[in-house]
Amino acid sequence: MHIKFSIFEINTKFRYNLAQLVEFENSTDVKKQKCRTAYILLLGFITYSILATLFATGGYEHGKVTNLCIALLFGILAYITRRTQDHIFASLVGSYGISAILFFHFITEVDWTIGMDAFWLFILIMPFITNYLSGVVYGSISALSGLFLSLILFHTDMKYFLQPYGQNMLDWFSVIYIVAMIAAAFMEYELTCYQIEKKISDEKITYFQIERNQRLREQLSIYENNESTIRKYKHDIRHFNRVLAGFIKNNEYDKAKEYLKELDSMLERVTAVSFCDNKIVNELLTIYVSRCQKLGFKLRAKAVVPERFPMEELELTSLVANILENALEAQEKSPKEKRFIQIEIIYDGRKLKLQSKNYCPSALSFNKEGLPISTKTIQSGIGTAQIRSIAQKYSGFASFTQEGDVLIVKAAMTCQ
């Protein structure tokens, strides 16, 4: 039960780097949602362009041609988006395509009474649309089309092909557009970080729900086996008593003693189900006691943990499960007569202290952080790293040492 989470759960100085942002944008569920949004937006602009052509432009033929070109471009992109489910392609081609259409519209305009402010306002909101559609990386690349358009038309000789604009428009629009791009990129970055963190949180919750259901099923199986065993012993107890009474009556005390030992070993088949008041610790110990019994040895456990104390349930589960799972994996590789696991979990009202000992079939190597190096073909070290990470979160420590053929894990953390 090594605790694994999403590939996105990586601690970085800047929370998430560009590669992680791109990977998130290309994940299946995000692409599905963004493609649906892109498709709806494209249909909305197509509808607007058609209505503007029919009702808003009157005899303004130049504007009709521009609106029809925009409708045609977005219609093609809507079709491609529907077929390919590629929202990034729609954003890139759409932004540069509409900038090209508007470029030709501006430099071929002959009616200088129309005014072009509405067009430029639309260009100014393009960074927010493209960033939302295709994320902070590809969205910013898409938004560059509007910046290039303004630089070409306001800062080259192309400006002489335009109708007269105020000096502020010529001097400041490109600067304002850069500010809009930065604002849009920052807003989308924060939104994406929130979405990634929510995705991680949802994955954790889902993972632990699955683990919880699995534990409950395993516990139910243990309870059913216990009930069946106890019912059988209850039925046979009279016979056991008669046999024992016969030994005592005949002064066969050695036989009576051996018989009691045999009866005691039979009772050990009933799995202990109550170790402490904490349900999570109880569940995990019950399950691993049963698993150890199936491997032919008894898990020795001591737990003094209240029902509630200041530690997140998910982290308590991860902590105890990783310690027990690592120990059990070692026993599966060990000779039957040498298998053992001993664990103590104590909460004293301020600190949670854990110590486990188990037989270790081979000498371990430790990395520079003091964590055991996995001997598996595919090494992960996630279990031991998770134990230490949780301990450090609660201002504590986790240590891993080997004394002879015994691996000792100690952890202590402040929970108050």
Coordinates of N, CA, C and O in Angstrom, one line a residue, residues 297-415:
F297 N 2.6 -16.2 11.0 CA 3.2 -15.7 12.2 C 2.3 -14.6 12.8 O 1.3 -14.2 12.2
K298 N 2.5 -14.2 14.0 CA 1.6 -13.3 14.7 C 2.2 -11.9 14.8 O 3.4 -11.7 15.2
L299 N 1.5 -10.9 14.4 CA 1.9 -9.5 14.6 C 1.6 -9.1 16.0 O 0.5 -9.2 16.5
R300 N 2.7 -8.6 16.6 CA 2.6 -8.1 18.0 C 2.4 -6.6 18.0 O 3.2 -5.9 17.5
A301 N 1.2 -6.2 18.5 CA 0.9 -4.8 18.3 C 0.4 -4.2 19.7 O -0.3 -4.9 20.4
K302 N 0.8 -3.0 19.9 CA 0.4 -2.3 21.1 C -0.1 -0.9 20.6 O 0.7 -0.2 20.0
A303 N -1.3 -0.5 20.9 CA -1.8 0.8 20.5 C -2.5 1.5 21.6 O -3.4 0.9 22.2
V304 N -2.1 2.7 21.8 CA -2.9 3.6 22.8 C -3.1 4.9 22.1 O -2.3 5.9 22.1
V305 N -4.2 4.9 21.3 CA -4.5 6.1 20.5 C -6.0 6.4 20.7 O -6.8 5.6 20.5
P306 N -6.3 7.7 21.1 CA -7.7 8.0 21.3 C -8.5 8.1 20.0 O -7.9 8.1 18.9
E307 N -9.8 8.1 20.1 CA -10.7 8.2 18.9 C -10.4 9.4 18.0 O -10.3 9.3 16.8
R308 N -10.1 10.5 18.7 CA -9.8 11.8 17.9 C -8.6 12.4 18.6 O -8.5 12.5 19.8
F309 N -7.7 12.9 17.7 CA -6.6 13.7 18.1 C -6.2 14.6 16.9 O -6.6 14.3 15.8
P310 N -5.4 15.6 17.1 CA -5.1 16.6 16.1 C -4.2 16.1 15.0 O -3.0 16.5 14.9
M311 N -4.7 15.2 14.2 CA -3.9 14.7 13.0 C -4.9 14.3 11.9 O -6.0 13.7 12.2
E312 N -4.6 14.7 10.7 CA -5.6 14.4 9.6 C -5.7 12.9 9.4 O -4.7 12.2 9.4
E313 N -6.9 12.4 9.2 CA -7.1 11.0 9.0 C -6.4 10.4 7.8 O -5.8 9.3 7.9
L314 N -6.3 11.1 6.7 CA -5.6 10.6 5.6 C -4.1 10.4 5.9 O -3.5 9.4 5.4
E315 N -3.5 11.3 6.6 CA -2.1 11.2 6.9 C -1.8 10.1 8.0 O -0.8 9.4 7.9
L316 N -2.7 9.9 8.9 CA -2.6 8.8 9.9 C -2.7 7.5 9.1 O -1.9 6.6 9.4
T317 N -3.6 7.4 8.2 CA -3.7 6.2 7.4 C -2.4 5.9 6.6 O -1.9 4.8 6.6
S318 N -1.9 7.0 6.0 CA -0.7 6.8 5.2 C 0.5 6.4 6.0 O 1.2 5.5 5.7
L319 N 0.6 7.0 7.2 CA 1.7 6.8 8.1 C 1.7 5.3 8.6 O 2.7 4.6 8.4
V320 N 0.6 4.9 9.1 CA 0.6 3.5 9.7 C 0.6 2.4 8.6 O 1.3 1.4 8.7
A321 N -0.1 2.7 7.5 CA -0.2 1.7 6.4 C 1.1 1.5 5.8 O 1.5 0.4 5.4
N322 N 1.9 2.6 5.5 CA 3.2 2.4 4.9 C 4.2 1.7 5.8 O 4.9 0.8 5.3
I323 N 4.2 1.9 7.1 CA 5.1 1.2 8.0 C 4.7 -0.3 8.0 O 5.6 -1.1 7.8
L324 N 3.5 -0.6 8.1 CA 3.1 -2.0 8.2 C 3.3 -2.7 6.8 O 3.7 -3.9 6.8
E325 N 3.0 -2.0 5.7 CA 3.1 -2.6 4.4 C 4.6 -2.9 4.1 O 4.9 -4.0 3.6
N326 N 5.5 -2.0 4.4 CA 6.9 -2.2 4.2 C 7.4 -3.4 5.0 O 8.2 -4.2 4.5
A327 N 6.9 -3.5 6.3 CA 7.3 -4.6 7.1 C 6.8 -5.9 6.6 O 7.5 -6.9 6.6
L328 N 5.6 -5.9 6.2 CA 5.0 -7.2 5.7 C 5.6 -7.7 4.4 O 5.8 -8.9 4.2
E329 N 6.0 -6.7 3.5 CA 6.7 -7.1 2.3 C 8.0 -7.8 2.6 O 8.4 -8.7 1.9
A330 N 8.7 -7.3 3.6 CA 10.0 -7.9 4.0 C 9.7 -9.4 4.5 O 10.5 -10.3 4.2
Q331 N 8.6 -9.6 5.2 CA 8.4 -10.9 5.8 C 8.0 -12.0 4.7 O 8.3 -13.1 4.8
E332 N 7.4 -11.5 3.6 CA 7.1 -12.4 2.5 C 8.3 -12.9 1.8 O 8.3 -14.0 1.2
K333 N 9.5 -12.2 2.0 CA 10.7 -12.7 1.4 C 11.6 -13.5 2.4 O 12.7 -13.9 2.1
S334 N 11.1 -13.6 3.6 CA 11.8 -14.2 4.7 C 11.5 -15.6 5.0 O 10.4 -16.1 4.7
P335 N 12.4 -16.4 5.6 CA 12.0 -17.8 6.0 C 10.9 -17.7 7.1 O 10.8 -16.8 7.9
K336 N 10.0 -18.7 7.0 CA 8.8 -18.7 7.8 C 9.1 -18.7 9.3 O 8.5 -18.0 10.1
E337 N 10.2 -19.4 9.7 CA 10.5 -19.4 11.2 C 11.1 -18.1 11.7 O 11.2 -17.9 12.9
K338 N 11.5 -17.2 10.8 CA 12.1 -15.9 11.3 C 11.2 -14.7 11.2 O 11.6 -13.6 11.6
R339 N 10.0 -14.9 10.6 CA 9.1 -13.8 10.4 C 8.6 -13.2 11.7 O 8.2 -13.9 12.6
F340 N 8.7 -11.9 11.8 CA 8.0 -11.2 12.9 C 7.9 -9.8 12.6 O 8.7 -9.2 11.9
I341 N 6.8 -9.2 13.2 CA 6.6 -7.7 13.1 C 6.1 -7.3 14.5 O 5.2 -7.9 15.1
Q342 N 6.7 -6.3 15.0 CA 6.3 -5.7 16.3 C 6.1 -4.2 16.1 O 7.0 -3.5 15.6
I343 N 5.0 -3.7 16.6 CA 4.7 -2.3 16.4 C 4.0 -1.7 17.6 O 3.2 -2.3 18.3
E344 N 4.4 -0.5 18.0 CA 3.8 0.3 19.1 C 3.4 1.6 18.5 O 4.2 2.3 17.8
I345 N 2.2 2.0 18.8 CA 1.6 3.3 18.4 C 1.0 4.0 19.7 O 0.0 3.5 20.2
I346 N 1.7 5.0 20.1 CA 1.3 5.6 21.4 C 1.0 7.1 21.2 O 1.9 7.8 20.6
Y347 N -0.1 7.6 21.7 CA -0.3 9.1 21.7 C -0.5 9.5 23.2 O -1.3 9.0 23.9
D348 N 0.4 10.4 23.6 CA 0.4 10.8 25.1 C -0.3 12.1 25.4 O -0.1 12.6 26.5
G349 N -1.1 12.5 24.4 CA -1.8 13.8 24.7 C -1.1 15.0 24.0 O -1.7 16.0 23.8
R350 N 0.2 14.7 23.6 CA 0.9 15.8 22.9 C 1.7 15.3 21.7 O 1.7 15.9 20.7
K351 N 2.3 14.1 21.9 CA 3.1 13.6 20.8 C 2.5 12.2 20.4 O 2.0 11.4 21.2
L352 N 2.6 11.9 19.1 CA 2.3 10.6 18.5 C 3.6 9.9 18.3 O 4.5 10.4 17.6
K353 N 3.8 8.8 18.9 CA 5.1 8.0 18.8 C 4.8 6.7 18.2 O 3.9 6.0 18.6
L354 N 5.6 6.3 17.2 CA 5.5 5.0 16.6 C 6.9 4.3 16.5 O 7.9 5.0 16.3
Q355 N 6.9 3.1 16.8 CA 8.1 2.3 16.6 C 7.7 0.9 16.1 O 6.8 0.2 16.6
S356 N 8.4 0.5 15.1 CA 8.2 -0.8 14.5 C 9.5 -1.6 14.4 O 10.5 -1.0 14.1
K357 N 9.5 -2.9 14.6 CA 10.6 -3.7 14.4 C 10.1 -4.9 13.5 O 9.0 -5.4 13.7
N358 N 11.0 -5.3 12.6 CA 10.6 -6.5 11.8 C 11.9 -7.2 11.3 O 12.9 -6.5 11.1
Y359 N 11.8 -8.5 11.0 CA 12.9 -9.2 10.5 C 13.2 -8.7 9.1 O 12.3 -8.4 8.3
C360 N 14.5 -8.5 8.8 CA 14.9 -8.0 7.5 C 15.9 -9.0 6.9 O 17.0 -9.3 7.5
P361 N 15.5 -9.6 5.8 CA 16.3 -10.8 5.3 C 17.6 -10.4 4.7 O 18.4 -11.3 4.4
S362 N 17.9 -9.1 4.4 CA 19.1 -8.8 3.8 C 19.6 -7.4 4.3 O 18.8 -6.6 4.8
A363 N 20.9 -7.2 4.2 CA 21.4 -5.9 4.6 C 21.0 -4.8 3.7 O 21.0 -4.9 2.4
L364 N 20.5 -3.7 4.3 CA 20.0 -2.6 3.5 C 21.0 -1.5 3.3 O 21.9 -1.3 4.1
S365 N 20.9 -0.7 2.2 CA 21.6 0.5 2.0 C 20.7 1.7 2.2 O 19.5 1.6 1.9
F366 N 21.3 2.8 2.6 CA 20.6 4.0 2.9 C 21.1 5.1 2.1 O 22.3 5.2 1.9
N367 N 20.2 6.0 1.6 CA 20.7 7.1 0.8 C 21.1 8.3 1.8 O 21.1 8.1 3.0
K368 N 21.5 9.4 1.2 CA 22.1 10.5 2.0 C 21.1 11.1 3.0 O 21.4 11.7 3.9
E369 N 19.8 10.9 2.7 CA 18.7 11.4 3.6 C 18.4 10.4 4.7 O 17.5 10.6 5.5
G370 N 19.1 9.2 4.7 CA 18.8 8.2 5.7 C 17.7 7.3 5.4 O 17.2 6.6 6.3
L371 N 17.2 7.3 4.2 CA 16.0 6.4 3.8 C 16.6 5.2 3.2 O 17.5 5.2 2.4
P372 N 15.9 4.0 3.5 CA 16.4 2.8 2.8 C 16.2 2.8 1.3 O 15.3 3.3 0.8
I373 N 17.2 2.3 0.6 CA 17.2 2.2 -0.8 C 16.5 0.9 -1.2 O 16.8 -0.2 -0.8
S374 N 15.4 1.1 -2.0 CA 14.6 0.0 -2.4 C 15.4 -1.0 -3.2 O 16.3 -0.6 -4.1
T375 N 15.2 -2.3 -3.0 CA 15.8 -3.4 -3.8 C 14.9 -3.9 -4.9 O 15.3 -4.8 -5.6
K376 N 13.8 -3.2 -5.1 CA 12.9 -3.6 -6.2 C 13.5 -3.2 -7.5 O 14.4 -2.3 -7.6
T377 N 13.1 -3.9 -8.6 CA 13.6 -3.6 -9.9 C 13.2 -2.2 -10.3 O 14.0 -1.5 -10.8
I378 N 12.0 -1.8 -10.0 CA 11.6 -0.4 -10.2 C 11.6 0.3 -8.8 O 10.7 0.0 -8.0
Q379 N 12.5 1.1 -8.6 CA 12.7 1.7 -7.2 C 11.8 2.9 -7.1 O 11.7 3.7 -8.0
S380 N 11.2 3.1 -6.0 CA 10.3 4.3 -5.8 C 10.7 5.0 -4.5 O 10.9 6.2 -4.4
G381 N 10.7 4.2 -3.3 CA 11.0 4.8 -2.1 C 9.9 5.7 -1.6 O 10.0 6.5 -0.7
I382 N 8.7 5.6 -2.2 CA 7.6 6.5 -1.9 C 7.1 6.2 -0.5 O 6.8 7.2 0.3
G383 N 7.1 5.0 0.0 CA 6.6 4.6 1.3 C 7.4 5.3 2.4 O 6.8 6.0 3.2
T384 N 8.7 5.1 2.4 CA 9.5 5.7 3.4 C 9.6 7.2 3.3 O 9.6 7.9 4.4
A385 N 9.6 7.7 2.1 CA 9.6 9.2 1.9 C 8.3 9.8 2.5 O 8.3 10.9 3.1
Q386 N 7.2 9.1 2.3 CA 5.9 9.6 2.7 C 5.9 9.6 4.3 O 5.4 10.5 4.9
I387 N 6.5 8.6 4.9 CA 6.5 8.5 6.4 C 7.3 9.7 6.9 O 6.8 10.4 7.8
R388 N 8.4 10.0 6.3 CA 9.2 11.1 6.8 C 8.6 12.4 6.5 O 8.6 13.4 7.3
S389 N 7.9 12.6 5.4 CA 7.3 13.8 5.0 C 6.1 14.1 6.0 O 6.0 15.3 6.4
I390 N 5.4 13.1 6.4 CA 4.3 13.4 7.3 C 4.8 13.7 8.7 O 4.3 14.7 9.3
A391 N 5.9 13.0 9.1 CA 6.5 13.4 10.4 C 7.0 14.8 10.4 O 6.8 15.5 11.4
Q392 N 7.7 15.2 9.4 CA 8.2 16.6 9.3 C 7.1 17.6 9.3 O 7.3 18.7 9.8
K393 N 6.0 17.3 8.6 CA 4.9 18.2 8.6 C 4.4 18.5 10.0 O 4.0 19.7 10.3
Y394 N 4.5 17.5 10.9 CA 4.0 17.7 12.3 C 5.2 18.0 13.2 O 5.2 17.6 14.4
S395 N 6.2 18.7 12.7 CA 7.4 19.1 13.5 C 8.0 17.9 14.2 O 8.4 18.0 15.4
G396 N 8.1 16.8 13.5 CA 8.7 15.6 14.1 C 9.8 15.0 13.2 O 10.4 15.7 12.4
F397 N 10.1 13.7 13.4 CA 11.2 13.1 12.7 C 10.8 11.6 12.4 O 9.8 11.1 13.0
A398 N 11.4 11.0 11.5 CA 11.3 9.6 11.2 C 12.7 9.0 10.9 O 13.4 9.6 10.1
S399 N 13.0 7.9 11.5 CA 14.4 7.4 11.3 C 14.2 5.9 10.9 O 13.3 5.2 11.3
F400 N 15.2 5.4 10.2 CA 15.2 4.0 9.7 C 16.6 3.5 9.9 O 17.6 4.0 9.4
T401 N 16.7 2.5 10.8 CA 18.0 1.9 11.1 C 17.9 0.3 11.1 O 16.8 -0.2 11.2
Q402 N 19.1 -0.3 10.8 CA 19.1 -1.7 10.8 C 20.1 -2.2 11.8 O 21.3 -1.8 11.8
E403 N 19.7 -3.1 12.7 CA 20.5 -3.7 13.8 C 20.5 -5.2 13.5 O 19.6 -5.9 13.9
G404 N 21.6 -5.6 12.9 CA 21.7 -7.0 12.6 C 20.7 -7.4 11.5 O 20.7 -6.8 10.4
D405 N 19.8 -8.3 11.8 CA 18.7 -8.7 10.8 C 17.4 -8.1 11.2 O 16.3 -8.6 10.8
V406 N 17.4 -7.0 12.0 CA 16.1 -6.3 12.4 C 16.1 -4.9 11.9 O 17.1 -4.1 12.1
L407 N 15.1 -4.5 11.2 CA 14.9 -3.1 10.7 C 14.0 -2.4 11.8 O 12.9 -2.9 12.2
I408 N 14.5 -1.2 12.2 CA 13.8 -0.5 13.2 C 13.3 0.9 12.6 O 14.1 1.6 12.0
V409 N 12.0 1.1 12.7 CA 11.5 2.4 12.2 C 10.9 3.2 13.4 O 10.1 2.6 14.2
K410 N 11.4 4.4 13.6 CA 10.9 5.2 14.7 C 10.4 6.5 14.1 O 11.0 7.1 13.2
A411 N 9.3 7.0 14.6 CA 8.7 8.3 14.2 C 8.0 8.9 15.4 O 7.4 8.2 16.2
A412 N 8.2 10.2 15.5 CA 7.5 11.0 16.6 C 7.1 12.3 16.0 O 7.9 12.9 15.2
M413 N 6.0 12.8 16.3 CA 5.5 14.1 15.8 C 4.6 14.7 16.8 O 3.9 14.1 17.6
T414 N 4.5 16.1 16.8 CA 3.7 16.8 17.7 C 2.3 17.0 17.2 O 2.1 17.5 16.1
C415 N 1.3 16.5 17.9 CA -0.1 16.6 17.5 C -0.9 17.1 18.7 O -1.4 16.4 19.5

